[in-house]
XYZ file of C-alpha atoms in Angstrom:
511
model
C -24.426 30.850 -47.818
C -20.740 31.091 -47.079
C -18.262 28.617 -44.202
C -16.850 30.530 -41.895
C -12.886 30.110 -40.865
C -14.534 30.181 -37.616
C -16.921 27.345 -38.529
C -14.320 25.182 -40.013
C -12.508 25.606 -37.054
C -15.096 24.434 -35.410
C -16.564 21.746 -37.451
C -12.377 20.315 -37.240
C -11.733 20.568 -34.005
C -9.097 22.964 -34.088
C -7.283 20.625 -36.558
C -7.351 17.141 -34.774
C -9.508 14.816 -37.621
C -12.020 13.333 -35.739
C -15.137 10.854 -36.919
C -16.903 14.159 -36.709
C -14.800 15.845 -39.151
C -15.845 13.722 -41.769
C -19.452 14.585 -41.408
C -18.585 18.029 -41.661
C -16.253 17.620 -44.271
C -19.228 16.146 -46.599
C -21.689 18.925 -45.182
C -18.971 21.499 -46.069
C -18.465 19.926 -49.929
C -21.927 19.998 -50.636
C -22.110 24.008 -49.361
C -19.047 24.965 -51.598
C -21.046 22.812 -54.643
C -23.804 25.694 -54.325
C -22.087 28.529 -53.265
C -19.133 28.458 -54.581
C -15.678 28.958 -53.253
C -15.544 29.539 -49.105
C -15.155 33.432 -47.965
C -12.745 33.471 -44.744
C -14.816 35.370 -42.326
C -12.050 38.203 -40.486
C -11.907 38.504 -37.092
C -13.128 41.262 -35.152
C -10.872 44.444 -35.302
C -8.615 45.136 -32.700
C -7.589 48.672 -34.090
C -7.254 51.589 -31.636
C -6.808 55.655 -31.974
C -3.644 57.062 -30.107
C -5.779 59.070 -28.636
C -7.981 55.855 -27.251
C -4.997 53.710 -26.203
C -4.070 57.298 -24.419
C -7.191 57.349 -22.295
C -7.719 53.450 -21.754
C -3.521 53.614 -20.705
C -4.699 56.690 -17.758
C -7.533 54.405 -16.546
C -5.585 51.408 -16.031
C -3.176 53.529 -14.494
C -5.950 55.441 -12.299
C -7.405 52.199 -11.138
C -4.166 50.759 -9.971
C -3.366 53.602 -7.814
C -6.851 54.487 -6.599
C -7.235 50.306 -5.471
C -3.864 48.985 -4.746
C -3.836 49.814 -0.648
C -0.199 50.037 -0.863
C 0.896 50.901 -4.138
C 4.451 50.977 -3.139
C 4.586 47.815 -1.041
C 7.030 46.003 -3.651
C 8.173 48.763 -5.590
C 9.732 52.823 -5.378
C 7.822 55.876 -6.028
C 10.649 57.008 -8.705
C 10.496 53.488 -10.578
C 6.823 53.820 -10.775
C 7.022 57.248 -12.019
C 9.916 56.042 -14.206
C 7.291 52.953 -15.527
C 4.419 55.221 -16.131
C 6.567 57.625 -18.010
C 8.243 54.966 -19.942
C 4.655 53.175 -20.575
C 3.011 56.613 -22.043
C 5.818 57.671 -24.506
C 5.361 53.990 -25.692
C 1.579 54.298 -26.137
C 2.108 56.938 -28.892
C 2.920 54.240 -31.076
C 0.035 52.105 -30.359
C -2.491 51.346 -33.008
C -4.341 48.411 -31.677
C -4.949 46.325 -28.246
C -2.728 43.930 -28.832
C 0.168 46.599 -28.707
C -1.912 47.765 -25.597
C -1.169 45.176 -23.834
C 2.297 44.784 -24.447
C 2.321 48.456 -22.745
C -0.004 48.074 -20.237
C 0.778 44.280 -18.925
C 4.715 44.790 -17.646
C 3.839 48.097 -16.521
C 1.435 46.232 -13.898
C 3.428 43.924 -13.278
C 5.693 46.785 -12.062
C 4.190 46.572 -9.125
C 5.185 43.324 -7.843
C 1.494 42.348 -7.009
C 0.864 38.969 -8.201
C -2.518 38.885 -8.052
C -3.214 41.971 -10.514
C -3.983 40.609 -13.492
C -4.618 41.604 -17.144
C -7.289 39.575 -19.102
C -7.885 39.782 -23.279
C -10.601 41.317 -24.627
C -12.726 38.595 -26.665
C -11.639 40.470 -30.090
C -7.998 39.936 -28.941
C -7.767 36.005 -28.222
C -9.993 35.630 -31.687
C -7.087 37.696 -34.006
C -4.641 36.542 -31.693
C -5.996 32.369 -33.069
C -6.268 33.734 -36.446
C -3.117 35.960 -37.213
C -1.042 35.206 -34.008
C 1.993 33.806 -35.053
C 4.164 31.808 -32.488
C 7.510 30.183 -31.480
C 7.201 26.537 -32.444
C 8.535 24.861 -28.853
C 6.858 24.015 -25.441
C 9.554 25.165 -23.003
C 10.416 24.432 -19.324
C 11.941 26.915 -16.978
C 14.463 25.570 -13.814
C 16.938 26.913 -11.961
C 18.956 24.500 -13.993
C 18.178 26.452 -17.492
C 15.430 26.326 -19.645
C 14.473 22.497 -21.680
C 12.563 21.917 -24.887
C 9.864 19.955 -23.992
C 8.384 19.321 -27.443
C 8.901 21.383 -31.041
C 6.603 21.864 -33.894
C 6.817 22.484 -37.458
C 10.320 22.693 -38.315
C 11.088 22.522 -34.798
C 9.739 18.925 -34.388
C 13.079 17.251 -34.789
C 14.665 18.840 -31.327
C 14.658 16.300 -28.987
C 12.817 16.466 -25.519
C 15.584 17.679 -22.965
C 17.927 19.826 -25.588
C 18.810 22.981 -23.167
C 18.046 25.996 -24.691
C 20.853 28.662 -24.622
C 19.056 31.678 -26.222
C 16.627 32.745 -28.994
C 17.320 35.410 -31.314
C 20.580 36.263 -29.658
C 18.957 36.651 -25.679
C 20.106 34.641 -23.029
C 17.953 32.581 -21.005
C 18.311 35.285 -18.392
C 16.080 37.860 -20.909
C 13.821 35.229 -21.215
C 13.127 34.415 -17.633
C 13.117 38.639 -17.092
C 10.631 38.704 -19.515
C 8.292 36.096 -18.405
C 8.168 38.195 -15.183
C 6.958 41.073 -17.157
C 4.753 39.834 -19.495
C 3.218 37.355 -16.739
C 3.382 39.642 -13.655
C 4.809 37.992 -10.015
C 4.608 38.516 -6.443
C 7.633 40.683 -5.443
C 10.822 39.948 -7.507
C 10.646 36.399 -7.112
C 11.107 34.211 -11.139
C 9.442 30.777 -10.273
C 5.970 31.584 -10.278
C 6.784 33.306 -14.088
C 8.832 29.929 -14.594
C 6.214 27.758 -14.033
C 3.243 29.796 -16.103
C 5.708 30.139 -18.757
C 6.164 26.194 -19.062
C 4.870 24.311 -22.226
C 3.224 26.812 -24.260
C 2.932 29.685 -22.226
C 6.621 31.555 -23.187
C 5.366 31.392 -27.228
C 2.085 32.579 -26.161
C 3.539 35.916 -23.926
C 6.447 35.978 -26.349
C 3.598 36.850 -29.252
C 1.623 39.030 -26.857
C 4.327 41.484 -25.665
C 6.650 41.598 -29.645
C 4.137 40.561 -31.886
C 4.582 38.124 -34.479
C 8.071 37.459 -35.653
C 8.545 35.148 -38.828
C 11.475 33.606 -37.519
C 13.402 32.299 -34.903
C 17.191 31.484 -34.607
C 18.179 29.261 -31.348
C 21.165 28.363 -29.841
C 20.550 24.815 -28.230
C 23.172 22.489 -26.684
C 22.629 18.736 -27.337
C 22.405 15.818 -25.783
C 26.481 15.569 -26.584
C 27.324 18.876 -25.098
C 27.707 19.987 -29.011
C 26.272 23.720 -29.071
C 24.453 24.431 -32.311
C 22.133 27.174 -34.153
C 19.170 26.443 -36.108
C 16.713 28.875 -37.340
C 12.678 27.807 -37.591
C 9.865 29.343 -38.764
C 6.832 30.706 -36.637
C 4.087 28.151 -36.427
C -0.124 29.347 -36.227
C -2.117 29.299 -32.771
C -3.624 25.719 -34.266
C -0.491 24.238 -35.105
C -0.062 23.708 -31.979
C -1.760 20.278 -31.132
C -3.202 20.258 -27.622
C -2.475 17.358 -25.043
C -5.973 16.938 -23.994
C -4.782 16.302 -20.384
C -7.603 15.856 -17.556
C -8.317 18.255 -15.150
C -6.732 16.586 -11.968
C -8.575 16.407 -9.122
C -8.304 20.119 -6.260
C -9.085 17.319 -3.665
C -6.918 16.243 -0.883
C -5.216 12.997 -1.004
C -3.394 10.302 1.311
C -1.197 7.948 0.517
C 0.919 5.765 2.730
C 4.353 4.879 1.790
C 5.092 2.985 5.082
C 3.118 1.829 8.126
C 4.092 5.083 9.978
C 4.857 7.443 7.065
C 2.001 9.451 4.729
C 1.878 11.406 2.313
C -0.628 14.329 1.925
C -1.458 16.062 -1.500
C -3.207 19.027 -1.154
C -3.121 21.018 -5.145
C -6.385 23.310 -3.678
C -7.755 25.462 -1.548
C -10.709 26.611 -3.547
C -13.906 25.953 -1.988
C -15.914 26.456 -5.164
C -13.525 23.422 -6.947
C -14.298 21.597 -3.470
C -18.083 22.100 -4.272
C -17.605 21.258 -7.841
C -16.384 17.796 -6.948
C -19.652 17.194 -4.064
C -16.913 17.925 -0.959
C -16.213 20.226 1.523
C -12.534 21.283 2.331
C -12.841 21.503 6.041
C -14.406 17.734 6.110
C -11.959 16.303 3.763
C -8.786 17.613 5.799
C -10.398 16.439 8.891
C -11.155 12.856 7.935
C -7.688 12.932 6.236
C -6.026 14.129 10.077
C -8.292 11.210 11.898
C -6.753 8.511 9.486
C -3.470 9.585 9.662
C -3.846 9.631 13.778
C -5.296 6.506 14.239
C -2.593 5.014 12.122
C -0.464 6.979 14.527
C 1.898 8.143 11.796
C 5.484 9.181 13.058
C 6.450 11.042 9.556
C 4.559 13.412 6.867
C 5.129 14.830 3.421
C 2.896 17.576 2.800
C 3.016 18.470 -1.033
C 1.799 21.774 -1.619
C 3.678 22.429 -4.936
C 0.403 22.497 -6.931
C -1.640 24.931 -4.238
C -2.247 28.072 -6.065
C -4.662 29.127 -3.344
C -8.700 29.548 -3.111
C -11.045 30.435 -0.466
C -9.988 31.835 2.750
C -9.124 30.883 5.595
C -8.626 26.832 4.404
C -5.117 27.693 4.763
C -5.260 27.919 8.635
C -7.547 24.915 8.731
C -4.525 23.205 7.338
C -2.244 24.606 9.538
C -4.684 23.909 12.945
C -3.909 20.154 12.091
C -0.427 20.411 12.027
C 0.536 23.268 15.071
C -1.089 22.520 18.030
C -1.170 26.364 19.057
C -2.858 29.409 17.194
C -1.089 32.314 15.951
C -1.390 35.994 14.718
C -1.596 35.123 11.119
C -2.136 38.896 9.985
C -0.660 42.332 11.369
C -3.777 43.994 9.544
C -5.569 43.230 6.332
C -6.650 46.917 4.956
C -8.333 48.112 2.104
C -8.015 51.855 0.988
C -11.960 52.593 1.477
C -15.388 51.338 1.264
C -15.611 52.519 -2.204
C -13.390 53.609 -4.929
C -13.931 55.725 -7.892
C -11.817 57.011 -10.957
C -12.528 59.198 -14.223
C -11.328 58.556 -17.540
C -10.085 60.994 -20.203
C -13.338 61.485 -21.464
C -15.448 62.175 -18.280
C -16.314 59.184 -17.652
C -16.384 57.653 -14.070
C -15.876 54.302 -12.937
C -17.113 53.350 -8.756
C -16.541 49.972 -7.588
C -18.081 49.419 -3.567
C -15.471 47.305 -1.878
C -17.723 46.778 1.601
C -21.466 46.326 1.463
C -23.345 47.450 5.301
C -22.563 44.331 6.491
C -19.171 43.749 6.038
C -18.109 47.572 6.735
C -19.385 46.636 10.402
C -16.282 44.105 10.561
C -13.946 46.866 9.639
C -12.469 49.757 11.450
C -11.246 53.173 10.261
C -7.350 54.118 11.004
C -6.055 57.457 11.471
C -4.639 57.214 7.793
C -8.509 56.734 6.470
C -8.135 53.296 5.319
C -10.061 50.508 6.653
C -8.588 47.833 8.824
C -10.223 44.585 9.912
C -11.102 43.767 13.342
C -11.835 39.939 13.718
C -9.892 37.245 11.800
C -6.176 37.331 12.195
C -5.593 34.715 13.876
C -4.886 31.380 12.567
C -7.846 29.814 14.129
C -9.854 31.116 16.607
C -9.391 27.100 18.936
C -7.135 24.193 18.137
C -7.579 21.598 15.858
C -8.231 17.812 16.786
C -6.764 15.878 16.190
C -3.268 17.275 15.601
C 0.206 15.765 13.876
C 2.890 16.299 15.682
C 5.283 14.302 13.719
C 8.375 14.938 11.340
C 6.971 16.973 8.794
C 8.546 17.716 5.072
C 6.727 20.117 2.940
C 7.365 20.335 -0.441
C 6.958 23.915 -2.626
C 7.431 24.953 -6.299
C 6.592 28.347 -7.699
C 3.298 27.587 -8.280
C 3.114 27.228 -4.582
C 0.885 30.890 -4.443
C -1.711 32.731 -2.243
C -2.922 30.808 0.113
C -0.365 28.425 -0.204
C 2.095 30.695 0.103
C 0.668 31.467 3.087
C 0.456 28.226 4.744
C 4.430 28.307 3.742
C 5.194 30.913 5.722
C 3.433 30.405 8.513
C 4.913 26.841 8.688
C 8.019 28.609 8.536
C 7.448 31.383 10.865
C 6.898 28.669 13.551
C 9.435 26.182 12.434
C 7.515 23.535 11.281
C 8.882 20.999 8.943
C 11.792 21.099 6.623
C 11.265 22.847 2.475
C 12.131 21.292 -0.226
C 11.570 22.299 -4.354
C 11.654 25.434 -5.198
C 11.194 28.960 -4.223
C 7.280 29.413 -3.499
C 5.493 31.745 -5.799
C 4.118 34.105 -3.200
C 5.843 36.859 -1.272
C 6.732 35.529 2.645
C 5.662 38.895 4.261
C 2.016 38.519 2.713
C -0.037 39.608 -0.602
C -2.186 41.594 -1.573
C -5.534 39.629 -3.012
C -9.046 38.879 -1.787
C -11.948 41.450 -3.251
C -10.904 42.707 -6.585
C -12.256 45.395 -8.792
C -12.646 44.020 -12.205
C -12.529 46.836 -15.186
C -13.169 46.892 -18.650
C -10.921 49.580 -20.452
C -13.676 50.982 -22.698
C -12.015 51.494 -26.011
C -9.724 47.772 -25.908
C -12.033 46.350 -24.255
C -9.035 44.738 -21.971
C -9.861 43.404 -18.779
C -8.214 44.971 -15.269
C -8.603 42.657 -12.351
C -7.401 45.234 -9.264
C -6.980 43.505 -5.937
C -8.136 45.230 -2.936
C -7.199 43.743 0.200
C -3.824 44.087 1.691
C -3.122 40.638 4.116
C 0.363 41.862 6.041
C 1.938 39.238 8.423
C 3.607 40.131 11.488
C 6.648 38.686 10.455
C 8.963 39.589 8.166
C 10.544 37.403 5.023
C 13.876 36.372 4.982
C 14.507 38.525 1.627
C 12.646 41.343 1.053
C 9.961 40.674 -1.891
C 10.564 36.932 -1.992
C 9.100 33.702 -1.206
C 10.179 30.890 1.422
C 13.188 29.603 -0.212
C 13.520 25.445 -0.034
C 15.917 23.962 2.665
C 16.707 21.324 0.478
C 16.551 23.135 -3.255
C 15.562 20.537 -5.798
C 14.514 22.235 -9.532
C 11.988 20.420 -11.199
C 13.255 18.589 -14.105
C 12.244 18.324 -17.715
C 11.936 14.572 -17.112
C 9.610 14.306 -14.897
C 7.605 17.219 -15.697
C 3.690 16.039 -13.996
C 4.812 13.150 -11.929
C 4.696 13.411 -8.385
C 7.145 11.081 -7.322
C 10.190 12.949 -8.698
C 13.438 14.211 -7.017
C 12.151 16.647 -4.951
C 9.927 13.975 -3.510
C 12.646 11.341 -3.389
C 15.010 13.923 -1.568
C 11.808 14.012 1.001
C 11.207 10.607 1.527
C 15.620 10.520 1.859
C 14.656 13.441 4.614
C 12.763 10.946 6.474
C 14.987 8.028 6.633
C 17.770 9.760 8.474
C 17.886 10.082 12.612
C 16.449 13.302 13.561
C 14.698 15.112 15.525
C 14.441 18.899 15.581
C 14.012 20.642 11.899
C 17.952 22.044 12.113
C 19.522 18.444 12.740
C 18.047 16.983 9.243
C 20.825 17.305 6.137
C 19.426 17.680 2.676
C 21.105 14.533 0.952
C 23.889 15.136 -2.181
C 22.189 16.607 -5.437
């Protein structure tokens, strides 16, 4: 009987020493007593034919086209072309999944949808823990340059804060363009990447997209404003201790920071995390409205720079309590059929049914043979009660997405409140999200998550492909990376303490 790598791993908790490790250690000693020295167990191949990463490169591509409803939304029909002819002369060279998916993932995220995603195959995320080999630093992204947030291994002596002015020769400007790619966005707009790429995710997408590299040579500017170079070796996937952080809480939360001014937390929109936690969204939000009216608040910060999205439509709920009157939320939301179907090199097809009977009565058929939806674009059928009609400040980061993005621009459509943070993560015009079509390429066994619903507002964004951009900008700093009360928020509460009125008369305060 022979310990697995996989086994140790396990029995060591992914290298922390624990009471538990002990036990196992002993267990372990006695097994290599009787059978002798321990046989690392290899993990799962991840090797692929040209002629396989061929056909599972023309299914991804097939399934994109076939159930994207506007495949040219956010980008050109000549730089698609040019991406899909750029992707298959780079597939030639492919000889396992892992250099898959450094073909396939930035040539989906071509398309400027944020919510198409590319997921792993099991085989992949075990090699990638047992070969990968990785940038030793946690990293965050701003508008103000990119921060070490922690090293490793021979990195361990760069101090928290050091800016980071490029790695093997790139600029921070590469970096950021290829956390875009290797991530995917909404539109063209970086902080969504930023954030996702913070702590360990750049190493991590670094890896997946060049593979391992042995070292690493950085240019890093000091506390002092010195500028120096240091080279560092690659570190292993359990090098890497992890933080063990809780999961914070999806639920709404008040706090009051005066007698007449609150402030409102809302990370989620997820009903299932709602659900998870015993509570409904709707009934939260409403008991959270009635105590902030019978407190008869005069000012609100709304933080939505955690909201990634969830279940529609908790978004308009939201937005009932603070504009009095309903809107047209969507121009259409259109899917390109009830059911999609594509082939793959080797005859094989793939059908996905987007509509069952019953929701394919709530749909309509256009002239261009796509399906539209009747009901449900409008914010909310009736008002809300009770509703705020005080100062509002709403606070936004790129990790404001989805739904939240949507909330952002509708508050910003009607002119409700004044932005602060960051650019939000998802596109102002709308996304395309809800039903996706989830694919396993056959022969890499990656995952394609394809979404299928177009939601279109009636307005447009201020810049094409973009998100609502802050009033007040305020980057998040390495500092105070997980607090709350930061400088974003303190530039809110400043918001609050000067004389106005209207959203135009209020003056973000110095930087």
């Amino acid at each position: 009987m022979l310990i697995s790598m996989w086994q140790y791993f396990a029995c060591s908790g992914g290298g922390r020493v624990t009471p538990g490790f002990l036990r196992c250690g002993l267990a372990a000693a006695l097994v290599l007593l009787v059978a002798g020295p321990v046989a690392a167990e290899a993990p799962p191949s991840i090797a692929l034919t040209a002629a396989q990463a061929r056909e599972d490169l023309e299914l991804a591509i097939a399934a994109v086209e076939a159930g994207l409803p506007d495949i040219y939304w956010r980008q050109s029909r000549r730089s698609w072309s040019q991406a899909k002819a750029r992707a298959r002369r780079q597939v030639a060279g492919v000889a396992d999944s892992r250099q898959l998916y450094a073909v396939l993932r930035p040539l989906v995220s071509r398309t400027g949808e944020g919510h198409l995603s590319l997921r792993r195959s099991a085989a992949l995320v075990a090699h990638e823990r047992a070969q990968g080999r990785f940038l030793p630093l946690d990293l965050h992204f701003s508008q103000d340059g990119v921060f070490v947030v922690r090293g490793f291994g021979e990195a361990a002596g760069i101090p928290r804060g050091t800016r980071l002015l490029a790695i093997q020769g790139e600029g921070v400007e590469a970096l950021v363009q290829e956390a875009m790619a290797g991530l995917g966005t909404d539109g063209a707009i970086p902080t969504g990447a930023m954030r996702e790429a913070g702590g360990q995710g750049y190493a991590r997408l670094r890896y997946r997209l060049r593979g391992p590299e042995r070292r690493f040579r950085l240019k890093l500017r000091t506390a002092d404003g010195a500028v120096v170079e240091r080279a560092v070796a690659a570190i292993g996937y359990f090098d890497r201790p992890a933080l063990n952080e809780p999961e914070p809480s999806p639920l709404a939360r008040l706090d009051w920071l005066d007698e007449r001014t609150a402030y409102l937390s809302v990370p989620s929109f997820s009903n299932r995390r709602y659900r998870a936690e015993g509570a409904s969204f709707e009934r939260t939000i409403q008991a959270l409205f009635e105590q902030i009216d019978r407190r008869d608040a005069r000012d609100l910060i709304l933080d939505l720079r955690e909201n990634g999205g969830g279940s529609e439509p908790n978004e308009s709920i939201l937005f009932s309590h603070l504009v009095a009157r309903p809107i047209r939320k969507y121009a259409s939301v259109e899917a390109r059929g009830r059911a999609l179907a594509v082939t793959d090199l080797s005859g094989r097809r793939y059908e996905h049914v987007v509509f069952d009977d019953e929701e394919l009565a709530g749909q309509r058929l256009g002239v261009d043979g796509r399906l539209y939806r009747r009901d449900g674009l409008m914010s909310r059928p009736a008002p809300a009660t009770p509703v705020f009609g005080g100062r509002l400040v709403v606070l936004i980061s790129g990790d404001t997405f989805s739904g939240g993005a949507e909330l952002a621009s509708m508050l910003r459509h009607v002119r409700r409140g004044v932005f602060v943070g960051e650019e939000v993560g998802g596109t102002q015009d709308g996304n395309t999200s809800g039903y996706g079509w989830e694919l396993v390429l056959p022969n890499s066994k990656l995952e394609l998550d394809v979404p299928l619903l177009r939601f279109r507002h009636p307005w447009r964004g201020e810049r094409r492909d973009r998100g609502v951009m802050p009033d007040c900008p305020v980057p998040p700093r390495v500092d105070e990376i997980g607090q709350a009360r930061d400088a974003a928020w303190r530039v809110a509460v400043s918001l609050l303490k000067q004389n106005w009125k209207a959203v135009r008369e209020a003056r973000c305060p110095p930087a």
